[in-house]
Amino acid sequence: MMKVSMIKAFSDNYIWAISSNASQNMALVDPGDANVCIEFIEQQQLQLSSILITHHHADHVGGISKLVEYCKNKQWPLTIYGPESESIPHCDVALNDSHTVKLADLGFEFSIIDLPGHTSGHIAYLSHDNLFCGDTLFSGGCGRLFEGTPSQMLSSLEKLSALPERTHVYCAHEYTQANLNFALTVEPCNSELVHYYNQVLQKREQGIATIPTSIMLEKKINPFLRSHEPSLMTSASEYSEVNVGDKLKAFTIIRAWKDNF
């Protein structure tokens, strides 16, 4: 069974450590900070064997070089996986959605999902109903469009929305409370959203993480997975003072609205 552990980094990043009861080896997802990863590895007495990268931003790749040196000093074999169309430090295996990643030492296999939008080559890793999606889908939100288009991001989010609802979503930031403040502005009459917002407030007051979330929950409360809903189109129309009749237009307006919220 896959064990996923959270490593907190910077002010709000989550680095994910993947391990198995059948092995002392482990993998890291998006290790932006090597120091917190090394501390985790040594506390848990595990051996780093793989790094999975979703995209090229510094808070996701910044720890790679130091981790490479750390593993060299330990004489641990290390394989680094990343998107083929982005420049990833020390990348050994370049990936797109025609590939799978087999971590034989852990007994896990990951499907690769191409998710352009936040960056042009962003990918996600999916295994055993566990989705590691970097900065594409957040709880209650989605990533900014630094390199991609609204159409690309909407298509990427629709791929994720189509996954089984039981899928656990391991994104890379604790943005949930801020995202929900915006979501409630867009869809104030969504009772599922109001209920979730109250749960999140309680968790964050106690310092409890809101991640992982699930595809089932996000489809109910996340405005960026709901741009096809009449309530979202109405909000987009009222905000933009333009008649909005399709999901791409609604998504484009809501994403720009969030950028200035």
Short mmCIF file of N, CA and C in Angstrom, two decimals, residues 155-245:
data_model
loop_
_atom_site.label_atom_id
_atom_site.label_comp_id
_atom_site.label_asym_id
_atom_site.label_seq_id
_atom_site.Cartn_x
_atom_site.Cartn_y
_atom_site.Cartn_z
N SER A 155 -8.93 22.55 -20.30
CA SER A 155 -8.80 21.17 -20.78
C SER A 155 -8.06 20.30 -19.76
N SER A 156 -7.01 20.84 -19.18
CA SER A 156 -6.26 20.10 -18.16
C SER A 156 -7.12 19.79 -16.95
N LEU A 157 -7.88 20.78 -16.49
CA LEU A 157 -8.73 20.57 -15.33
C LEU A 157 -9.87 19.60 -15.64
N GLU A 158 -10.34 19.59 -16.86
CA GLU A 158 -11.38 18.63 -17.24
C GLU A 158 -10.84 17.21 -17.25
N LYS A 159 -9.57 17.04 -17.61
CA LYS A 159 -8.94 15.71 -17.49
C LYS A 159 -8.97 15.23 -16.04
N LEU A 160 -8.64 16.13 -15.12
CA LEU A 160 -8.60 15.75 -13.71
C LEU A 160 -10.01 15.52 -13.17
N SER A 161 -10.95 16.34 -13.59
CA SER A 161 -12.34 16.20 -13.14
C SER A 161 -12.94 14.87 -13.58
N ALA A 162 -12.42 14.32 -14.68
CA ALA A 162 -12.93 13.05 -15.20
C ALA A 162 -12.35 11.83 -14.48
N LEU A 163 -11.38 12.03 -13.60
CA LEU A 163 -10.82 10.92 -12.84
C LEU A 163 -11.87 10.38 -11.85
N PRO A 164 -11.69 9.15 -11.37
CA PRO A 164 -12.63 8.63 -10.37
C PRO A 164 -12.76 9.58 -9.18
N GLU A 165 -13.98 9.74 -8.70
CA GLU A 165 -14.21 10.71 -7.62
C GLU A 165 -13.47 10.36 -6.34
N ARG A 166 -13.11 9.09 -6.17
CA ARG A 166 -12.38 8.67 -4.97
C ARG A 166 -10.91 9.10 -4.99
N THR A 167 -10.45 9.64 -6.12
CA THR A 167 -9.04 10.00 -6.27
C THR A 167 -8.62 11.04 -5.23
N HIS A 168 -7.52 10.75 -4.53
CA HIS A 168 -6.94 11.69 -3.58
C HIS A 168 -6.06 12.68 -4.34
N VAL A 169 -6.23 13.95 -4.05
CA VAL A 169 -5.51 15.00 -4.77
C VAL A 169 -4.43 15.59 -3.86
N TYR A 170 -3.18 15.33 -4.22
CA TYR A 170 -2.03 15.87 -3.48
C TYR A 170 -1.44 17.01 -4.29
N CYS A 171 -1.89 18.21 -4.01
CA CYS A 171 -1.33 19.40 -4.68
C CYS A 171 -0.17 19.93 -3.85
N ALA A 172 0.44 21.01 -4.33
CA ALA A 172 1.73 21.42 -3.77
C ALA A 172 1.67 22.65 -2.86
N HIS A 173 0.46 23.15 -2.57
CA HIS A 173 0.38 24.35 -1.73
C HIS A 173 -0.84 24.31 -0.82
N GLU A 174 -0.71 24.95 0.33
CA GLU A 174 -1.82 25.16 1.25
C GLU A 174 -2.45 26.53 0.94
N TYR A 175 -3.26 26.53 -0.11
CA TYR A 175 -3.93 27.75 -0.56
C TYR A 175 -5.43 27.71 -0.28
N THR A 176 -5.90 26.69 0.42
CA THR A 176 -7.34 26.40 0.43
C THR A 176 -8.18 27.54 0.98
N GLN A 177 -7.81 28.08 2.12
CA GLN A 177 -8.65 29.11 2.74
C GLN A 177 -8.78 30.33 1.84
N ALA A 178 -7.68 30.77 1.27
CA ALA A 178 -7.73 31.93 0.37
C ALA A 178 -8.54 31.60 -0.88
N ASN A 179 -8.38 30.38 -1.39
CA ASN A 179 -9.16 29.99 -2.57
C ASN A 179 -10.65 30.00 -2.27
N LEU A 180 -11.03 29.55 -1.09
CA LEU A 180 -12.45 29.48 -0.75
C LEU A 180 -13.04 30.87 -0.51
N ASN A 181 -12.23 31.80 -0.03
CA ASN A 181 -12.72 33.18 0.09
C ASN A 181 -13.16 33.70 -1.28
N PHE A 182 -12.39 33.36 -2.30
CA PHE A 182 -12.76 33.76 -3.66
C PHE A 182 -13.95 32.94 -4.16
N ALA A 183 -13.91 31.63 -3.95
CA ALA A 183 -14.99 30.76 -4.44
C ALA A 183 -16.34 31.20 -3.91
N LEU A 184 -16.39 31.64 -2.66
CA LEU A 184 -17.65 32.09 -2.07
C LEU A 184 -18.12 33.41 -2.68
N THR A 185 -17.19 34.21 -3.15
CA THR A 185 -17.57 35.43 -3.87
C THR A 185 -18.22 35.08 -5.20
N VAL A 186 -17.71 34.04 -5.85
CA VAL A 186 -18.23 33.63 -7.15
C VAL A 186 -19.54 32.86 -7.03
N GLU A 187 -19.63 32.01 -6.02
CA GLU A 187 -20.79 31.11 -5.88
C GLU A 187 -21.28 31.09 -4.43
N PRO A 188 -21.81 32.21 -3.93
CA PRO A 188 -22.15 32.34 -2.51
C PRO A 188 -23.29 31.43 -2.05
N CYS A 189 -24.10 30.95 -2.98
CA CYS A 189 -25.26 30.13 -2.59
C CYS A 189 -24.98 28.63 -2.68
N ASN A 190 -23.73 28.26 -2.89
CA ASN A 190 -23.35 26.84 -2.96
C ASN A 190 -23.24 26.30 -1.53
N SER A 191 -24.22 25.52 -1.10
CA SER A 191 -24.25 25.05 0.29
C SER A 191 -23.10 24.11 0.61
N GLU A 192 -22.68 23.31 -0.37
CA GLU A 192 -21.53 22.42 -0.17
C GLU A 192 -20.27 23.25 0.08
N LEU A 193 -20.14 24.34 -0.64
CA LEU A 193 -18.99 25.22 -0.49
C LEU A 193 -18.99 25.90 0.88
N VAL A 194 -20.14 26.37 1.31
CA VAL A 194 -20.25 27.02 2.62
C VAL A 194 -19.87 26.04 3.72
N HIS A 195 -20.35 24.81 3.62
CA HIS A 195 -20.04 23.79 4.62
C HIS A 195 -18.54 23.49 4.66
N TYR A 196 -17.94 23.34 3.47
CA TYR A 196 -16.52 23.05 3.40
C TYR A 196 -15.69 24.22 3.93
N TYR A 197 -16.10 25.44 3.61
CA TYR A 197 -15.39 26.62 4.09
C TYR A 197 -15.33 26.64 5.63
N ASN A 198 -16.44 26.31 6.27
CA ASN A 198 -16.46 26.27 7.74
C ASN A 198 -15.54 25.19 8.28
N GLN A 199 -15.49 24.04 7.61
CA GLN A 199 -14.57 22.98 8.01
C GLN A 199 -13.11 23.44 7.88
N VAL A 200 -12.82 24.11 6.78
CA VAL A 200 -11.44 24.58 6.53
C VAL A 200 -11.02 25.61 7.56
N LEU A 201 -11.92 26.53 7.90
CA LEU A 201 -11.60 27.52 8.93
C LEU A 201 -11.19 26.84 10.23
N GLN A 202 -11.94 25.83 10.64
CA GLN A 202 -11.62 25.11 11.88
C GLN A 202 -10.27 24.42 11.77
N LYS A 203 -10.02 23.78 10.64
CA LYS A 203 -8.73 23.09 10.46
C LYS A 203 -7.56 24.07 10.52
N ARG A 204 -7.68 25.16 9.81
CA ARG A 204 -6.56 26.09 9.74
C ARG A 204 -6.32 26.79 11.07
N GLU A 205 -7.38 27.03 11.84
CA GLU A 205 -7.21 27.61 13.18
C GLU A 205 -6.39 26.68 14.08
N GLN A 206 -6.49 25.36 13.80
CA GLN A 206 -5.74 24.36 14.57
C GLN A 206 -4.43 23.97 13.90
N GLY A 207 -4.11 24.63 12.78
CA GLY A 207 -2.87 24.32 12.07
C GLY A 207 -2.90 23.00 11.33
N ILE A 208 -4.09 22.50 11.02
CA ILE A 208 -4.25 21.22 10.33
C ILE A 208 -4.29 21.46 8.82
N ALA A 209 -3.58 20.64 8.06
CA ALA A 209 -3.56 20.76 6.61
C ALA A 209 -4.92 20.40 6.02
N THR A 210 -5.25 21.03 4.90
CA THR A 210 -6.49 20.72 4.19
C THR A 210 -6.26 19.78 3.01
N ILE A 211 -5.02 19.41 2.79
CA ILE A 211 -4.64 18.53 1.69
C ILE A 211 -4.21 17.19 2.27
N PRO A 212 -4.56 16.05 1.66
CA PRO A 212 -5.18 15.92 0.34
C PRO A 212 -6.67 16.24 0.35
N THR A 213 -7.12 16.63 -0.82
CA THR A 213 -8.54 16.75 -1.07
C THR A 213 -8.94 15.60 -2.00
N SER A 214 -10.12 15.65 -2.57
CA SER A 214 -10.56 14.59 -3.47
C SER A 214 -11.23 15.18 -4.70
N ILE A 215 -11.26 14.42 -5.77
CA ILE A 215 -11.95 14.85 -6.97
C ILE A 215 -13.44 15.04 -6.68
N MET A 216 -14.02 14.17 -5.89
CA MET A 216 -15.44 14.29 -5.56
C MET A 216 -15.74 15.63 -4.91
N LEU A 217 -14.94 16.00 -3.92
CA LEU A 217 -15.17 17.27 -3.23
C LEU A 217 -14.94 18.45 -4.16
N GLU A 218 -13.87 18.42 -4.92
CA GLU A 218 -13.54 19.56 -5.77
C GLU A 218 -14.61 19.81 -6.83
N LYS A 219 -15.22 18.76 -7.33
CA LYS A 219 -16.28 18.94 -8.32
C LYS A 219 -17.49 19.66 -7.72
N LYS A 220 -17.64 19.59 -6.42
CA LYS A 220 -18.76 20.24 -5.75
C LYS A 220 -18.48 21.69 -5.39
N ILE A 221 -17.20 22.02 -5.13
CA ILE A 221 -16.91 23.32 -4.51
C ILE A 221 -15.94 24.19 -5.28
N ASN A 222 -15.22 23.65 -6.24
CA ASN A 222 -14.14 24.39 -6.90
C ASN A 222 -14.68 25.11 -8.13
N PRO A 223 -14.67 26.44 -8.13
CA PRO A 223 -15.26 27.16 -9.27
C PRO A 223 -14.59 26.85 -10.60
N PHE A 224 -13.32 26.46 -10.57
CA PHE A 224 -12.60 26.20 -11.81
C PHE A 224 -12.91 24.83 -12.39
N LEU A 225 -13.57 23.97 -11.62
CA LEU A 225 -14.10 22.72 -12.16
C LEU A 225 -15.59 22.84 -12.46
N ARG A 226 -16.15 24.03 -12.28
CA ARG A 226 -17.59 24.21 -12.37
C ARG A 226 -18.00 25.30 -13.37
N SER A 227 -17.09 25.64 -14.29
CA SER A 227 -17.39 26.74 -15.21
C SER A 227 -18.53 26.40 -16.17
N HIS A 228 -18.90 25.12 -16.26
CA HIS A 228 -20.04 24.72 -17.09
C HIS A 228 -21.37 24.93 -16.38
N GLU A 229 -21.34 25.20 -15.08
CA GLU A 229 -22.57 25.35 -14.30
C GLU A 229 -23.21 26.72 -14.56
N PRO A 230 -24.55 26.77 -14.66
CA PRO A 230 -25.24 28.05 -14.88
C PRO A 230 -24.90 29.10 -13.82
N SER A 231 -24.74 28.67 -12.56
CA SER A 231 -24.43 29.64 -11.50
C SER A 231 -23.10 30.32 -11.74
N LEU A 232 -22.13 29.59 -12.29
CA LEU A 232 -20.82 30.18 -12.57
C LEU A 232 -20.89 31.12 -13.77
N MET A 233 -21.66 30.72 -14.78
CA MET A 233 -21.81 31.59 -15.95
C MET A 233 -22.51 32.89 -15.56
N THR A 234 -23.49 32.80 -14.66
CA THR A 234 -24.19 34.00 -14.20
C THR A 234 -23.23 34.93 -13.47
N SER A 235 -22.40 34.37 -12.58
CA SER A 235 -21.42 35.19 -11.85
C SER A 235 -20.43 35.84 -12.80
N ALA A 236 -19.96 35.06 -13.78
CA ALA A 236 -19.01 35.60 -14.75
C ALA A 236 -19.65 36.73 -15.55
N SER A 237 -20.91 36.57 -15.90
CA SER A 237 -21.64 37.60 -16.65
C SER A 237 -21.78 38.87 -15.82
N GLU A 238 -22.15 38.71 -14.55
CA GLU A 238 -22.35 39.88 -13.69
C GLU A 238 -21.03 40.60 -13.43
N TYR A 239 -19.97 39.85 -13.24
CA TYR A 239 -18.66 40.47 -12.98
C TYR A 239 -18.14 41.21 -14.20
N SER A 240 -18.27 40.58 -15.38
CA SER A 240 -17.68 41.14 -16.60
C SER A 240 -18.61 42.09 -17.34
N GLU A 241 -19.89 42.05 -16.96
CA GLU A 241 -20.92 42.83 -17.66
C GLU A 241 -20.99 42.44 -19.14
N VAL A 242 -20.72 41.14 -19.39
CA VAL A 242 -20.82 40.56 -20.72
C VAL A 242 -21.66 39.31 -20.60
N ASN A 243 -22.51 39.04 -21.56
CA ASN A 243 -23.32 37.83 -21.52
C ASN A 243 -22.44 36.61 -21.77
N VAL A 244 -22.33 35.72 -20.78
CA VAL A 244 -21.46 34.55 -20.87
C VAL A 244 -22.32 33.31 -21.06
N GLY A 245 -22.10 32.60 -22.18
CA GLY A 245 -22.93 31.44 -22.47
C GLY A 245 -22.16 30.16 -22.68
#
